[in-house]
mmCIF file of C-alpha atoms in Angstrom:
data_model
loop_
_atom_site.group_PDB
_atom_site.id
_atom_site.type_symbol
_atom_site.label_atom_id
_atom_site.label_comp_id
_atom_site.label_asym_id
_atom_site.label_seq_id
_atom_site.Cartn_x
_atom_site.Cartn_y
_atom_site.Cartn_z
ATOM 1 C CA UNK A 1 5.178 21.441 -22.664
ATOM 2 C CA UNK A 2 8.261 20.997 -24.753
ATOM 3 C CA UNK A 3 9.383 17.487 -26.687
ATOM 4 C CA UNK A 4 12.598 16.167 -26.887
ATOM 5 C CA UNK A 5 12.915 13.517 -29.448
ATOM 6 C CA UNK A 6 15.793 11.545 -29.171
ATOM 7 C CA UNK A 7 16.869 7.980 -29.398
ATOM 8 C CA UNK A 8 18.376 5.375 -26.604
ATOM 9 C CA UNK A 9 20.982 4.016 -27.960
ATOM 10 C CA UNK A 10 22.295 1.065 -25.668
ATOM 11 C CA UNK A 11 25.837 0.387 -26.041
ATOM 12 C CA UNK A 12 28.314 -1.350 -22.977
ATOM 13 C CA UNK A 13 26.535 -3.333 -20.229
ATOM 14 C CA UNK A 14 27.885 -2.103 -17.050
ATOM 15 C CA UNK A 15 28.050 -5.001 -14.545
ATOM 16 C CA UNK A 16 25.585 -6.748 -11.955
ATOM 17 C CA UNK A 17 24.782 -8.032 -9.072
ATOM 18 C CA UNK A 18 21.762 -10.211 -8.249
ATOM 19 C CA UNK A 19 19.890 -11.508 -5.076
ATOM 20 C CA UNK A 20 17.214 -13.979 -4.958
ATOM 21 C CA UNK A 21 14.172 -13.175 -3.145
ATOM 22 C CA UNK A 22 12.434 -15.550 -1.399
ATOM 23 C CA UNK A 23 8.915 -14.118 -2.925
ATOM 24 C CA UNK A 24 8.086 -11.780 -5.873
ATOM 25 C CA UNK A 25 8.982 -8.200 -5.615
ATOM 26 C CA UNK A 26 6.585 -5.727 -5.610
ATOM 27 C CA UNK A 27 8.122 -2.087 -4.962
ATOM 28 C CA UNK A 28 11.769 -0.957 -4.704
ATOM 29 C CA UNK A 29 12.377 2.764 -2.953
ATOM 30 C CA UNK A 30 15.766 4.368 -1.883
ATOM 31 C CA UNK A 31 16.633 4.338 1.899
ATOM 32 C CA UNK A 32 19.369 6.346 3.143
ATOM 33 C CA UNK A 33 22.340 4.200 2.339
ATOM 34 C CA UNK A 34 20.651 1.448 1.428
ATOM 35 C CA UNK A 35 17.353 0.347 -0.656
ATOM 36 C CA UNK A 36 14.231 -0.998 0.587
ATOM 37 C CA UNK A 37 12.899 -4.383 -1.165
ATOM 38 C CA UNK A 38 9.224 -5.052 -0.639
ATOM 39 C CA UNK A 39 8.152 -8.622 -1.330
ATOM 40 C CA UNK A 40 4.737 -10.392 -0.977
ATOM 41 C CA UNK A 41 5.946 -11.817 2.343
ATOM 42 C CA UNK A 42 7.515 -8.701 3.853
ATOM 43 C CA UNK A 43 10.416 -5.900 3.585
ATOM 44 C CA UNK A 44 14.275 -5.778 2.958
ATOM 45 C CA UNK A 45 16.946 -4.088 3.311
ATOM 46 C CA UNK A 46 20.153 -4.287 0.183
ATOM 47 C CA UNK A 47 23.290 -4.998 2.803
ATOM 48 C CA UNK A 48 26.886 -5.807 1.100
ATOM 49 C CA UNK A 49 26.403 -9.361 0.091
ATOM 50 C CA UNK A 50 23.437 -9.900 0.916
ATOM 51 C CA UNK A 51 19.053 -9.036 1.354
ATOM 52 C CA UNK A 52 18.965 -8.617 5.587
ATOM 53 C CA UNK A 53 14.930 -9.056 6.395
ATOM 54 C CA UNK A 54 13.462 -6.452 8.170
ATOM 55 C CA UNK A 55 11.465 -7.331 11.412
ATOM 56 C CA UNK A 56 8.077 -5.843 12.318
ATOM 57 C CA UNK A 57 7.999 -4.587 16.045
ATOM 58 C CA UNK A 58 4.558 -5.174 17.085
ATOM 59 C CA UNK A 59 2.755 -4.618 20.329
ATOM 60 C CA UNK A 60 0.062 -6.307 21.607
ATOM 61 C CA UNK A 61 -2.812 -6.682 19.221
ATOM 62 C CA UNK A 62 -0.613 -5.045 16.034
ATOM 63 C CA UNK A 63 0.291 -6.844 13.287
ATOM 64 C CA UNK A 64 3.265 -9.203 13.758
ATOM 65 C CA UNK A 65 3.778 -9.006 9.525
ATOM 66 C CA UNK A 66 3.102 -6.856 7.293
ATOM 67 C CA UNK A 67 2.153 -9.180 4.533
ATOM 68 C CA UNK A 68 2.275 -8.185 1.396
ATOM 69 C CA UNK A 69 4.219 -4.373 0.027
ATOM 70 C CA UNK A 70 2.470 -2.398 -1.872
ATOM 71 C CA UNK A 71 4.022 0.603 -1.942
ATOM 72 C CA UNK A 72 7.605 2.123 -0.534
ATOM 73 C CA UNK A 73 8.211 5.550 -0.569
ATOM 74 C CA UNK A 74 11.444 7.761 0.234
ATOM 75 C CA UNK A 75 11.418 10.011 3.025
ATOM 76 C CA UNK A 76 13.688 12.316 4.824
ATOM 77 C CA UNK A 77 13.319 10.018 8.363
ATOM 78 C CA UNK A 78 13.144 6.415 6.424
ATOM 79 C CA UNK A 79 11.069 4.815 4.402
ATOM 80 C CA UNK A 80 7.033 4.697 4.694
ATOM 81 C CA UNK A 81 5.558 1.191 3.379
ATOM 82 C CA UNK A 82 1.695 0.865 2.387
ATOM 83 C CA UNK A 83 0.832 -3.115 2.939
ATOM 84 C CA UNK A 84 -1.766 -5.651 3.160
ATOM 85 C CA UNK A 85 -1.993 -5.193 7.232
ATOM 86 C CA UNK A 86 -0.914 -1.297 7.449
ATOM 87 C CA UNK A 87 1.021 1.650 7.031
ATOM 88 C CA UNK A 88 4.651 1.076 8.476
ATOM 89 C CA UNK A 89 8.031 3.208 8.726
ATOM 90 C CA UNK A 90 11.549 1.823 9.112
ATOM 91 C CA UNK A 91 13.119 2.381 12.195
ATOM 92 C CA UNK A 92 16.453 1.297 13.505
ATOM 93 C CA UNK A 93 16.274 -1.975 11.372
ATOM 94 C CA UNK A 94 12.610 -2.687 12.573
ATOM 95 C CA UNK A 95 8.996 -1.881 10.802
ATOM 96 C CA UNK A 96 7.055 0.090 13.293
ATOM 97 C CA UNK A 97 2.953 0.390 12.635
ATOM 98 C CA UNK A 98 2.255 4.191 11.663
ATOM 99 C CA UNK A 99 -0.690 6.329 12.957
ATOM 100 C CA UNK A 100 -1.792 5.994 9.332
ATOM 101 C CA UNK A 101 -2.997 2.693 9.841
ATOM 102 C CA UNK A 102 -5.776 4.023 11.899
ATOM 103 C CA UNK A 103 -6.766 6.562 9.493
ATOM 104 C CA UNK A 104 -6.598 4.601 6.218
ATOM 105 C CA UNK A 105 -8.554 1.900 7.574
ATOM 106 C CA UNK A 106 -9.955 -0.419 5.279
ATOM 107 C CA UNK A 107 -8.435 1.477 2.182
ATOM 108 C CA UNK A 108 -5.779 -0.519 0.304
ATOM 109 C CA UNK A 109 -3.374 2.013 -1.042
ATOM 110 C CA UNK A 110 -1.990 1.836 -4.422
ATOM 111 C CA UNK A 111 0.578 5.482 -3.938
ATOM 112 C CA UNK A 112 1.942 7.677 -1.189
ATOM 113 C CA UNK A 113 3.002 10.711 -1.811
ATOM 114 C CA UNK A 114 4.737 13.596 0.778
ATOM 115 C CA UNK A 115 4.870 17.174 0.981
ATOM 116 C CA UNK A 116 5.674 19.669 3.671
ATOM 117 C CA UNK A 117 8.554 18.401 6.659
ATOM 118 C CA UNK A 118 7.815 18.265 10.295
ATOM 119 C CA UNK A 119 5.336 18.453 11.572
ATOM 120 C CA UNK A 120 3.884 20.652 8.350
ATOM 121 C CA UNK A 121 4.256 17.145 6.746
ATOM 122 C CA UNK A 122 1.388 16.079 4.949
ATOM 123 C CA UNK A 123 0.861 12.354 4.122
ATOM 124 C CA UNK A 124 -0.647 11.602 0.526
ATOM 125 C CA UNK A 125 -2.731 8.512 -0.466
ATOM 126 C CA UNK A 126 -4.081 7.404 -3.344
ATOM 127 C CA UNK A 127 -6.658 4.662 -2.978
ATOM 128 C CA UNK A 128 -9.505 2.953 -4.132
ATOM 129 C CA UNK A 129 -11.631 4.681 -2.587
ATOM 130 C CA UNK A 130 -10.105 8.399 -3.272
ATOM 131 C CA UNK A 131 -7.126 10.768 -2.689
ATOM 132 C CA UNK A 132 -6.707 11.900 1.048
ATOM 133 C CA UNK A 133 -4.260 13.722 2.767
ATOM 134 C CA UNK A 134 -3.433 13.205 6.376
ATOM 135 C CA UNK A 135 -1.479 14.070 9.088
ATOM 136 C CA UNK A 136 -2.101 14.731 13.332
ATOM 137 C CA UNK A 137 -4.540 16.846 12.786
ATOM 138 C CA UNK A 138 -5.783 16.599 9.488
ATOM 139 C CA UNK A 139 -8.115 13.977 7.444
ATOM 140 C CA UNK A 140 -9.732 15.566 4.301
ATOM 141 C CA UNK A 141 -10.282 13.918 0.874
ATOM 142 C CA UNK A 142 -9.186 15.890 -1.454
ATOM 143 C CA UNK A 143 -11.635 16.076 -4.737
ATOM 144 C CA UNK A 144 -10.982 17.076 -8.385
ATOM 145 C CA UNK A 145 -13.992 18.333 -9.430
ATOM 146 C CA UNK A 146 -13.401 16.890 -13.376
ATOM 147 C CA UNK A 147 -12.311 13.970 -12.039
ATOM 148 C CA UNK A 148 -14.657 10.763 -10.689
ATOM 149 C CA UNK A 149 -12.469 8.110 -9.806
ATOM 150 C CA UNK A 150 -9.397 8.276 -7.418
ATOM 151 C CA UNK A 151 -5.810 8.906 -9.064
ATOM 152 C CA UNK A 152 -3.787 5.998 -10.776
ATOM 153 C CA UNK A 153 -1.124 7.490 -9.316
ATOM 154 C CA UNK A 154 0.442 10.246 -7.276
ATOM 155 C CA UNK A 155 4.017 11.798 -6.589
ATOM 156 C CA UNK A 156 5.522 15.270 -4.960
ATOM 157 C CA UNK A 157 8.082 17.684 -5.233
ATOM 158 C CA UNK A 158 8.952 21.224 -3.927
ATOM 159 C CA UNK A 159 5.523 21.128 -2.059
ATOM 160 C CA UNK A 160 4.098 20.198 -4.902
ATOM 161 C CA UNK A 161 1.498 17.164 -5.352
ATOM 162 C CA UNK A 162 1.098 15.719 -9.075
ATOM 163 C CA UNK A 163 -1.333 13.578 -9.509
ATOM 164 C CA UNK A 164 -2.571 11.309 -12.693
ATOM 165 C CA UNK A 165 -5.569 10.101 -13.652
ATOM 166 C CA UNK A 166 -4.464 7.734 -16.428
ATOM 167 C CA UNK A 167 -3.584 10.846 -19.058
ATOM 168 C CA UNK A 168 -4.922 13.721 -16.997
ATOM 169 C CA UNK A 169 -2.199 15.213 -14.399
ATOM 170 C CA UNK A 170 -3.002 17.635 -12.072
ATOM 171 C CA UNK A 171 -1.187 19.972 -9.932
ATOM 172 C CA UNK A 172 -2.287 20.328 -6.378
ATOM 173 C CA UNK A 173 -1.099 23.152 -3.732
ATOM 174 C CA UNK A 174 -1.094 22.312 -0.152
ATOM 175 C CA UNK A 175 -0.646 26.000 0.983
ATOM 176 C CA UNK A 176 -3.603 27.152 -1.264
ATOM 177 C CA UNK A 177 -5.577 23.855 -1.332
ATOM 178 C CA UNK A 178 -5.888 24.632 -4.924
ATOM 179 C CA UNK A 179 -5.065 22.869 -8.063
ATOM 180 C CA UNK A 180 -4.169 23.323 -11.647
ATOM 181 C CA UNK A 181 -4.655 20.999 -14.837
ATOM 182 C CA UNK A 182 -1.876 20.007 -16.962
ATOM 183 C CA UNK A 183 -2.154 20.000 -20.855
ATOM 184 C CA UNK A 184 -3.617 16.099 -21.533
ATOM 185 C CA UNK A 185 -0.209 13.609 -21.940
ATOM 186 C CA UNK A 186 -0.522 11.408 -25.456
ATOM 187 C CA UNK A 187 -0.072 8.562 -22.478
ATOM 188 C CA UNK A 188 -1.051 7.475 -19.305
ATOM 189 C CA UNK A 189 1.331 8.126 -16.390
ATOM 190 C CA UNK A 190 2.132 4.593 -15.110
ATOM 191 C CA UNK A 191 4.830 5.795 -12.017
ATOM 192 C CA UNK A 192 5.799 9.237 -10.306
ATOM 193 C CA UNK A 193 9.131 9.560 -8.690
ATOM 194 C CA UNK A 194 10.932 12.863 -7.286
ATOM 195 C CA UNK A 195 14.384 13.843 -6.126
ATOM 196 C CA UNK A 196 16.359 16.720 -5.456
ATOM 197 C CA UNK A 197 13.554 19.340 -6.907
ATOM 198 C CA UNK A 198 13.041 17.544 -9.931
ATOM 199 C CA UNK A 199 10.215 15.273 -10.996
ATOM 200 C CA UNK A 200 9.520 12.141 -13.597
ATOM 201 C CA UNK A 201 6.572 10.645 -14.912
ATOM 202 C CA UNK A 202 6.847 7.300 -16.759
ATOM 203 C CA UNK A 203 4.019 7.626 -19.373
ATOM 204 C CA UNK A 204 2.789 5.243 -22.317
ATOM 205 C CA UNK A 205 4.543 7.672 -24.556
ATOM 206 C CA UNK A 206 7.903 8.229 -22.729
ATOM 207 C CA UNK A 207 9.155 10.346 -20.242
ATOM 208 C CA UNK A 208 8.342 13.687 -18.555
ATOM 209 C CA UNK A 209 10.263 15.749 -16.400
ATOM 210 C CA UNK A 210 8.890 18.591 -14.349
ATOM 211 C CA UNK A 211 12.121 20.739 -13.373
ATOM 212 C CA UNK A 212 12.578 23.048 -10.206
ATOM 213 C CA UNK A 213 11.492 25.964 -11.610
ATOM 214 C CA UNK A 214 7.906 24.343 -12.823
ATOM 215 C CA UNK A 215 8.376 23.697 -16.544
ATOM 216 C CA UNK A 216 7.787 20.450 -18.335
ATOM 217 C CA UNK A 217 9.483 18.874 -21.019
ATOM 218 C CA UNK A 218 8.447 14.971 -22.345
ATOM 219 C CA UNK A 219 11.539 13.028 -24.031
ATOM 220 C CA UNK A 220 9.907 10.019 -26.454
ATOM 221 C CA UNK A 221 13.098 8.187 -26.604
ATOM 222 C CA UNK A 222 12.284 7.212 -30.131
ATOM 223 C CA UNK A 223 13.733 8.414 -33.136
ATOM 224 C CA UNK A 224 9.941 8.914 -34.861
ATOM 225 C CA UNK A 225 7.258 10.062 -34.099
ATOM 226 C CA UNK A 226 6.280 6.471 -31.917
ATOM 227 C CA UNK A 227 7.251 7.458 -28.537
ATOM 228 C CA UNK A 228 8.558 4.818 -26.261
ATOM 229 C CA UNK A 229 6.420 3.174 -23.505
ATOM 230 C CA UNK A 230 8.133 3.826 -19.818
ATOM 231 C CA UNK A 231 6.774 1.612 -16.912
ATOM 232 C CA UNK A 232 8.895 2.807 -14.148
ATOM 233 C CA UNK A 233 11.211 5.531 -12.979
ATOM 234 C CA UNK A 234 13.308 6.931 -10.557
ATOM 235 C CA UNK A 235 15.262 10.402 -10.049
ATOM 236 C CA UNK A 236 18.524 10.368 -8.292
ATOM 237 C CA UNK A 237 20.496 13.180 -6.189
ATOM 238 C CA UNK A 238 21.978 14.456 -9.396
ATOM 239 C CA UNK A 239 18.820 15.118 -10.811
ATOM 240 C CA UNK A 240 19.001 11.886 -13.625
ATOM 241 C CA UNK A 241 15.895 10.291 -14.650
ATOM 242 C CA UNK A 242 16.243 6.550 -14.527
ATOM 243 C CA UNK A 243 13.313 5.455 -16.812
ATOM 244 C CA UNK A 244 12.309 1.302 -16.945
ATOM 245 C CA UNK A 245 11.943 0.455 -20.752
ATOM 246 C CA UNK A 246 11.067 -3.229 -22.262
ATOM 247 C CA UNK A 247 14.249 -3.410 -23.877
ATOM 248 C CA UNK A 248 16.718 -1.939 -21.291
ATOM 249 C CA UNK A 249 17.450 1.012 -18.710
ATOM 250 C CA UNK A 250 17.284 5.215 -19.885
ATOM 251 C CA UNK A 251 18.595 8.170 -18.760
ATOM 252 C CA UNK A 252 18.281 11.599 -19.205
ATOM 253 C CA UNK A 253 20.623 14.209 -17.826
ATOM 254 C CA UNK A 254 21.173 17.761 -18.575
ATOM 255 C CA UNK A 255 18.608 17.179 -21.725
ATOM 256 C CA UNK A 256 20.500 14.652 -22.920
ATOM 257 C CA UNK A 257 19.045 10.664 -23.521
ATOM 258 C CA UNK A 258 21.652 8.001 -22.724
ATOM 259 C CA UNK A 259 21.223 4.247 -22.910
ATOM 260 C CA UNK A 260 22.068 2.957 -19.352
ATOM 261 C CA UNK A 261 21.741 -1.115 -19.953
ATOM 262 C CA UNK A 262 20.104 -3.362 -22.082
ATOM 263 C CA UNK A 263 18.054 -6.008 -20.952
ATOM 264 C CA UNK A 264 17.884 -9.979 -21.876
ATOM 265 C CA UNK A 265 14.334 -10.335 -23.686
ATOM 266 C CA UNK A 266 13.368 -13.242 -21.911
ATOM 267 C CA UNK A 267 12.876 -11.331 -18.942
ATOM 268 C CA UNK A 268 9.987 -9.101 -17.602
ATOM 269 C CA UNK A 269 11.224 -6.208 -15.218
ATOM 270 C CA UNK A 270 8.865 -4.342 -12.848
ATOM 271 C CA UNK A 271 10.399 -1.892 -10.893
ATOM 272 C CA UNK A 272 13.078 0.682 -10.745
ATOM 273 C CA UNK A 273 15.758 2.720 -7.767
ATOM 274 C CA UNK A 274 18.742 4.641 -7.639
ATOM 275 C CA UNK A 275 20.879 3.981 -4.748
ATOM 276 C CA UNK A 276 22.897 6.940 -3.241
ATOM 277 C CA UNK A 277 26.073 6.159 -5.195
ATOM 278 C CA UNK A 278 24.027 6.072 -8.320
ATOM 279 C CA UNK A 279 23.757 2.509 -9.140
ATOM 280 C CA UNK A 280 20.276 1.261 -10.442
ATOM 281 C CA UNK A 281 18.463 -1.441 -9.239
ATOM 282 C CA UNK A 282 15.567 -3.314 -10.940
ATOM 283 C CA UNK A 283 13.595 -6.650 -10.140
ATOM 284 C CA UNK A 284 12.115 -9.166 -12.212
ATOM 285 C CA UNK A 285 9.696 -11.299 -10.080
ATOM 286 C CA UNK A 286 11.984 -12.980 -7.591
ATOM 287 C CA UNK A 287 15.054 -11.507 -8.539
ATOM 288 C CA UNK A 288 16.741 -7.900 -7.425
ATOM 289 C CA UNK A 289 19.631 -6.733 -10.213
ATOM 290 C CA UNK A 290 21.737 -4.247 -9.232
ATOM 291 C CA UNK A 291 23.544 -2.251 -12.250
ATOM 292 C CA UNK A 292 26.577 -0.802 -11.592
ATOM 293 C CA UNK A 293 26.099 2.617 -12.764
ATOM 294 C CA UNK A 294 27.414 4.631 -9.715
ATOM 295 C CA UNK A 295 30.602 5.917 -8.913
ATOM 296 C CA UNK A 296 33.067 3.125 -7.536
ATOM 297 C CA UNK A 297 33.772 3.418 -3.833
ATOM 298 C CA UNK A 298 36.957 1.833 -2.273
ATOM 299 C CA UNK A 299 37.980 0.959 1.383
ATOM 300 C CA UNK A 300 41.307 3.011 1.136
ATOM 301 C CA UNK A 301 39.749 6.261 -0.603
ATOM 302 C CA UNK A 302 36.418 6.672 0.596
ATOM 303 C CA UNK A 303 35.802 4.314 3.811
ATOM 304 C CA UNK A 304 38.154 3.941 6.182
ATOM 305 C CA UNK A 305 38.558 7.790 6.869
ATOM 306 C CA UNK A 306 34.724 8.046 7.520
ATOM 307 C CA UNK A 307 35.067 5.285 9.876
ATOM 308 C CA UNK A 308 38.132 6.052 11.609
ATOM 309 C CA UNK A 309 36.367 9.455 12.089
ATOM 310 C CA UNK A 310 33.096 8.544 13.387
ATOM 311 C CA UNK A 311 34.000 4.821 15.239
ATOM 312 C CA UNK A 312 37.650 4.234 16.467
ATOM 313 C CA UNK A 313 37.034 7.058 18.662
ATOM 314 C CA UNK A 314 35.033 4.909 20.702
ATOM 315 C CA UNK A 315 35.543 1.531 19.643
ATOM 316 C CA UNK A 316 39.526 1.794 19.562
ATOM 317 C CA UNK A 317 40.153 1.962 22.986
ATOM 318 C CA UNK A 318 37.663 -0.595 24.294
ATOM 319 C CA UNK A 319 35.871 1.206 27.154
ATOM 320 C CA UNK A 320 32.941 2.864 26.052
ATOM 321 C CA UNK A 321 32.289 0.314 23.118
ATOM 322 C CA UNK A 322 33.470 -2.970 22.496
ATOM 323 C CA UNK A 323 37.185 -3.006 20.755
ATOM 324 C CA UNK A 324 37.127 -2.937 16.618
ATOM 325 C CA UNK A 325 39.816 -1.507 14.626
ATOM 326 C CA UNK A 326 37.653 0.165 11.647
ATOM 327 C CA UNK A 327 40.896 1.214 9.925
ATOM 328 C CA UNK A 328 41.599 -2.618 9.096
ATOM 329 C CA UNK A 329 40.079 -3.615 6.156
ATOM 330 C CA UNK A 330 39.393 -6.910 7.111
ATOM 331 C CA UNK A 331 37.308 -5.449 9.847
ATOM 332 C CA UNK A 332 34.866 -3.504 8.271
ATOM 333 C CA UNK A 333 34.251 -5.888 5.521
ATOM 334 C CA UNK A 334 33.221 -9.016 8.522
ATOM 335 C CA UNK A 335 30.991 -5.882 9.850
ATOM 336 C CA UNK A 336 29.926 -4.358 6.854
ATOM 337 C CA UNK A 337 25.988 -6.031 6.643
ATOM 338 C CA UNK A 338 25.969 -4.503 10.362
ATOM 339 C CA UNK A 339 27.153 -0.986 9.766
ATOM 340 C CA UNK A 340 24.990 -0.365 6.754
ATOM 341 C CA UNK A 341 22.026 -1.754 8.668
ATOM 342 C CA UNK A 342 22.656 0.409 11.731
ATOM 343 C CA UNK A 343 23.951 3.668 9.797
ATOM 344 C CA UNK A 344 21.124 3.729 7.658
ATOM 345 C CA UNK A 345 18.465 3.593 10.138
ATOM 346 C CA UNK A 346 20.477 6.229 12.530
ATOM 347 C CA UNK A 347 21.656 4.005 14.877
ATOM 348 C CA UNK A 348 25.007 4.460 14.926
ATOM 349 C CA UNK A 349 26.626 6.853 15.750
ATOM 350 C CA UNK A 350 24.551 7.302 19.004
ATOM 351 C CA UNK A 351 23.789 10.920 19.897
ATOM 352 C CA UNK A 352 25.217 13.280 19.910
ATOM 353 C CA UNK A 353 27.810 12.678 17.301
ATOM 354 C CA UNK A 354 25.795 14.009 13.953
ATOM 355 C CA UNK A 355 24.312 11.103 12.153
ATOM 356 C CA UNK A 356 26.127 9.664 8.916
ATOM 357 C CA UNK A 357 24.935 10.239 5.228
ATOM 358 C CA UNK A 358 26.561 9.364 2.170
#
């Protein structure tokens, strides 16, 4: 494993947006267009101007909440939430319970991990009581045979599962059901987060990448030979590495360590995301910052073409939708908590025009 050391220097703030929450934040994961919030008291979504609550759909005799988040984690068909009362998905604004919940009975989860698509997809949780993978037709726990206790914490990428025990990371292969052990990390791996083939592990001694074609490389941050503590981290579509610091907000891309924003010391930050445009959000007990590191987006440039495209043609004349102009600003911004709730969670369009991404 090669070491980059290099310095974060932090020089202009960018700006910031803040929401309050009405109860303390405990995981932040990207969501399509949007990014998931989990609180103590349930899930949200980030609209425009404001946090819009997501609902849990419950039959009869599931869980009406889903009390407190413990974990969010990205996928390619929403986001999949480990909580107090089950395993849920987002699903056209609403939580639905998963399958999971039946499986993972009486485990409280502490990481989720996925690898495979489809229905190869294979569900990954770490919990107190061990590491399992499950999907229809599989239940296993999966044992390291040098290891005793369950993993502190567990991530994926390319098919891969990585998973920490404190200092010890392993590699495990679905396809084989084999696994390989990493050279031991001068710190324990506190977060795992993956994106576009790349992956980052927040350690006690900075951070460490794993890039597409296998090879790790660990970046102290630090000038000496004191590597810099990382409690968080997140990896964009560009391949960045957003890591959480006590002082402020890193980044490294293409090898190189960039200061991102620096934070005030009288505040505590927990968690970490990277929205699609590239803007960073962290949270600090009942408070969700957004930094404004992505690329600007304006109505005339970059909305109302998409819009025009994929809504006026029904909405414009009236008949097969109800009448909105989407080319007038005005418009889209009254709308705007409503389209990013109902384009993010496939809604609209309605089959069979293609779904939206950004």
């Amino acid at each position: 494993m090669s070491v980059v050391q290099e310095g974060v220097v932090f020089e202009n703030n960018p700006g910031q947006v803040s929401f309050s929450v009405p109860s303390p934040i405990t995981a932040l994961a990207n969501s399509g267009d949007s990014v998931v919030v989990g609180t103590e008291q349930g899930a949200f979504l980030v609209g425009i101007s404001e946090l819009i609550p997501v609902p849990v759909y419950a039959e009869l005799g599931e869980p009406a909440e889903t009390g407190s988040v413990l974990v969010a984690l990205t996928r390619d068909s929403g986001t999949l939430i480990a909580a107090e009362n089950g395993i849920f998905h987002i699903y056209q604004s609403q939580l639905l319970l998963s399958p999971l919940t039946e499986a993972l009975a009486g485990m409280k989860v502490h990481s989720l991990a996925l690898t495979g698509t489809g229905n190869n997809e294979i569900v990954w949780a770490a919990t107190e009581e061990g590491l399992f993978a499950v999907n229809d037709s599989l239940f296993d726990q999966v044992i390291i045979a040098e290891e005793s206790a369950a993993p502190t914490v567990i991530g994926s990428v390319n098919n891969v599962l990585i998973a920490a025990f404190d200092a010890r990371v392993y590699e495990i292969y679905p396809g084989s059901w084999s696994y390989a052990a990493l050279p031991l990390l001068p710190g324990s791996v506190r977060a795992i987060s993956a994106n576009a083939g790349v992956a980052a592990l927040a350690t006690d001694a900075g951070l460490v990448a794993r890039h597409s074609d296998g090879s790790y490389v660990r970046y102290t941050l630090s000038d000496t030979e004191n590597a810099l503590p990382v409690s968080a981290v997140a990896v964009d579509s560009q391949e960045q590495i957003v890591g959480l610091l006590e002082t402020g907000l890193a980044r490294v891309a293409n090898n190189t360590v960039e200061g991102l924003a620096s934070f005030d010391e009288n505040k505590a930050y927990q968690h970490v995301a990277v929205d699609t445009l590239g803007n960073v959000w962290t949270s600090s007990e009942q408070r969700l910052i957004g930094w404004k590191t992505g690329t600007p987006v304006s109505f005339e440039t970059s909305v109302r073409g998409l819009l025009e495209a994929n809504c006026n043609s029904c909405h414009l004349s009236g008949v097969s939708a109800p009448y909105q102009d989407f080319s007038d600003y005005g418009v889209a911004k009254a709308l705007a908590n409503d389209i990013v709730q109902r384009v993010s969670t496939g809604q609209m369009p309605p089959p069979p025009i293609p779904a939206l991404t950004v």
